[in-house]
PDB file of C-alpha atoms in Angstrom:
ATOM      1  CA  MET A   6      -3.744  37.512 -52.520  1.00 87.00           C
ATOM      2  CA  ARG A   7      -7.279  36.771 -51.255  1.00 85.00           C
ATOM      3  CA  HIS A   8      -8.668  38.905 -53.815  1.00 88.00           C
ATOM      4  CA  LEU A   9      -7.224  36.782 -56.221  1.00 90.00           C
ATOM      5  CA  LEU A  10      -7.925  33.876 -54.516  1.00 88.00           C
ATOM      6  CA  ARG A  11     -11.710  34.818 -55.101  1.00 89.00           C
ATOM      7  CA  MET A  12     -10.914  35.597 -58.300  1.00 92.00           C
ATOM      8  CA  ALA A  13      -9.896  32.476 -59.697  1.00 92.00           C
ATOM      9  CA  SER A  14     -12.793  30.185 -58.242  1.00 91.00           C
ATOM     10  CA  HIS A  15     -14.615  32.087 -60.949  1.00 93.00           C
ATOM     11  CA  SER A  16     -12.106  30.500 -63.042  1.00 92.00           C
ATOM     12  CA  SER A  17     -14.983  28.479 -65.343  1.00 94.00           C
ATOM     13  CA  ARG A  18     -16.125  31.739 -66.772  1.00 95.00           C
ATOM     14  CA  THR A  19     -13.112  33.408 -66.898  1.00 93.00           C
ATOM     15  CA  ASN A  20     -10.397  31.309 -67.273  1.00 93.00           C
ATOM     16  CA  MET A  21      -8.568  32.992 -65.168  1.00 94.00           C
ATOM     17  CA  HIS A  22      -7.268  29.775 -62.922  1.00 93.00           C
ATOM     18  CA  ALA A  23      -4.834  30.235 -60.669  1.00 93.00           C
ATOM     19  CA  ARG A  24      -1.815  29.461 -63.098  1.00 94.00           C
ATOM     20  CA  ASN A  25      -3.013  32.397 -65.544  1.00 94.00           C
ATOM     21  CA  LEU A  26      -3.558  34.952 -62.379  1.00 95.00           C
ATOM     22  CA  ALA A  27       0.245  34.355 -61.655  1.00 94.00           C
ATOM     23  CA  ILE A  28       1.614  34.639 -64.789  1.00 92.00           C
ATOM     24  CA  VAL A  29      -0.381  38.162 -65.115  1.00 92.00           C
ATOM     25  CA  TRP A  30       0.405  39.169 -61.214  1.00 92.00           C
ATOM     26  CA  ALA A  31       3.777  37.855 -60.495  1.00 91.00           C
ATOM     27  CA  PRO A  32       5.927  40.340 -62.378  1.00 86.00           C
ATOM     28  CA  ASN A  33       4.256  43.471 -60.402  1.00 87.00           C
ATOM     29  CA  LEU A  34       3.838  41.467 -56.805  1.00 90.00           C
ATOM     30  CA  LEU A  35       7.191  40.348 -56.565  1.00 87.00           C
ATOM     31  CA  ARG A  36       9.358  43.120 -59.008  1.00 80.00           C
ATOM     32  CA  SER A  37      12.975  42.733 -58.814  1.00 74.00           C
ATOM     33  CA  LYS A  38      14.888  46.653 -59.133  1.00 73.00           C
ATOM     34  CA  ASP A  39      18.147  45.110 -59.585  1.00 66.00           C
ATOM     35  CA  ILE A  40      17.131  43.069 -62.360  1.00 66.00           C
ATOM     36  CA  GLU A  41      15.276  46.172 -64.013  1.00 67.00           C
ATOM     37  CA  ALA A  42      18.598  47.926 -63.350  1.00 68.00           C
ATOM     38  CA  THR A  43      20.098  44.870 -65.185  1.00 68.00           C
ATOM     39  CA  GLY A  44      18.281  45.518 -67.944  1.00 67.00           C
ATOM     40  CA  PHE A  45      17.345  41.124 -68.081  1.00 65.00           C
ATOM     41  CA  ASN A  46      15.957  41.097 -71.975  1.00 68.00           C
ATOM     42  CA  GLY A  47      14.812  37.998 -73.728  1.00 66.00           C
ATOM     43  CA  THR A  48      15.313  34.380 -72.259  1.00 73.00           C
ATOM     44  CA  ALA A  49      17.006  35.972 -68.768  1.00 72.00           C
ATOM     45  CA  ALA A  50      13.853  37.918 -68.699  1.00 71.00           C
ATOM     46  CA  PHE A  51      10.759  35.342 -69.662  1.00 74.00           C
ATOM     47  CA  MET A  52      12.768  32.193 -66.802  1.00 78.00           C
ATOM     48  CA  GLU A  53      12.915  35.692 -63.954  1.00 80.00           C
ATOM     49  CA  VAL A  54       9.137  35.904 -65.146  1.00 83.00           C
ATOM     50  CA  ARG A  55       8.385  32.281 -65.245  1.00 88.00           C
ATOM     51  CA  VAL A  56      10.432  32.129 -61.990  1.00 89.00           C
ATOM     52  CA  GLN A  57       7.694  34.561 -59.990  1.00 91.00           C
ATOM     53  CA  SER A  58       5.666  33.019 -61.595  1.00 94.00           C
ATOM     54  CA  ILE A  59       5.808  29.804 -60.208  1.00 94.00           C
ATOM     55  CA  VAL A  60       6.009  31.513 -56.521  1.00 94.00           C
ATOM     56  CA  VAL A  61       3.133  33.132 -57.003  1.00 95.00           C
ATOM     57  CA  GLU A  62       1.020  30.237 -58.476  1.00 95.00           C
ATOM     58  CA  PHE A  63       2.014  28.735 -55.333  1.00 95.00           C
ATOM     59  CA  VAL A  64       1.316  31.491 -52.997  1.00 94.00           C
ATOM     60  CA  LEU A  65      -2.662  31.383 -54.895  1.00 92.00           C
ATOM     61  CA  THR A  66      -3.513  28.029 -54.116  1.00 92.00           C
ATOM     62  CA  HIS A  67      -2.318  27.786 -51.034  1.00 91.00           C
ATOM     63  CA  VAL A  68      -3.605  30.563 -49.412  1.00 89.00           C
ATOM     64  CA  GLU A  69      -5.171  29.309 -45.805  1.00 86.00           C
ATOM     65  CA  GLN A  70      -2.478  27.432 -44.772  1.00 87.00           C
ATOM     66  CA  LEU A  71       0.423  30.878 -45.452  1.00 88.00           C
ATOM     67  CA  PHE A  72      -2.611  33.614 -44.016  1.00 83.00           C
ATOM     68  CA  GLY A  73      -5.274  31.737 -42.692  1.00 81.00           C
ATOM     69  CA  ASP A  74      -5.750  31.421 -39.077  1.00 60.00           C
ATOM     70  CA  ALA A  75      -5.159  27.722 -39.069  1.00 54.00           C
ATOM     71  CA  PRO A  76      -1.829  26.881 -37.451  1.00 49.00           C
ATOM     72  CA  LEU A  77       0.585  24.165 -40.178  1.00 46.00           C
ATOM     73  CA  ARG A  78       0.386  20.544 -38.772  1.00 52.00           C
ATOM     74  CA  GLY A  79       3.430  20.832 -36.901  1.00 50.00           C
ATOM     75  CA  MET A  80       3.462  23.931 -35.841  1.00 50.00           C
ATOM     76  CA  ALA A  81       2.073  25.328 -32.348  1.00 52.00           C
ATOM     77  CA  PRO A  82      -0.657  28.090 -32.007  1.00 52.00           C
ATOM     78  CA  PRO A  83       0.541  31.037 -29.806  1.00 51.00           C
ATOM     79  CA  GLY A  84       0.101  29.405 -26.451  1.00 50.00           C
ATOM     80  CA  GLY A  85      -0.955  26.065 -27.544  1.00 51.00           C
ATOM     81  CA  THR A  86       0.089  22.927 -28.323  1.00 51.00           C
ATOM     82  CA  VAL A  87       1.854  21.235 -31.397  1.00 48.00           C
ATOM     83  CA  VAL A  88      -1.332  20.451 -34.236  1.00 48.00           C
ATOM     84  CA  GLY A  89      -0.800  17.083 -36.148  1.00 46.00           C
TER      85      GLY A  89
END
């Protein structure tokens, strides 16, 4: 995710901001064998990719909060006090 975020930081030159990266990468990052097994196509497949891309875009826009060293607001770091 940090690599994709780094790619998004160059969006002024590449036009690959978080939303575009999410559309491209979501089907690979959130691949569902159940969906492949049922043979989704057409509208159902489009809706599934849409949901996947929304999730990946959310993760990309919240990388620091999700994966950073800083604790989230209202949560205690290991062995620490509540932040926020």
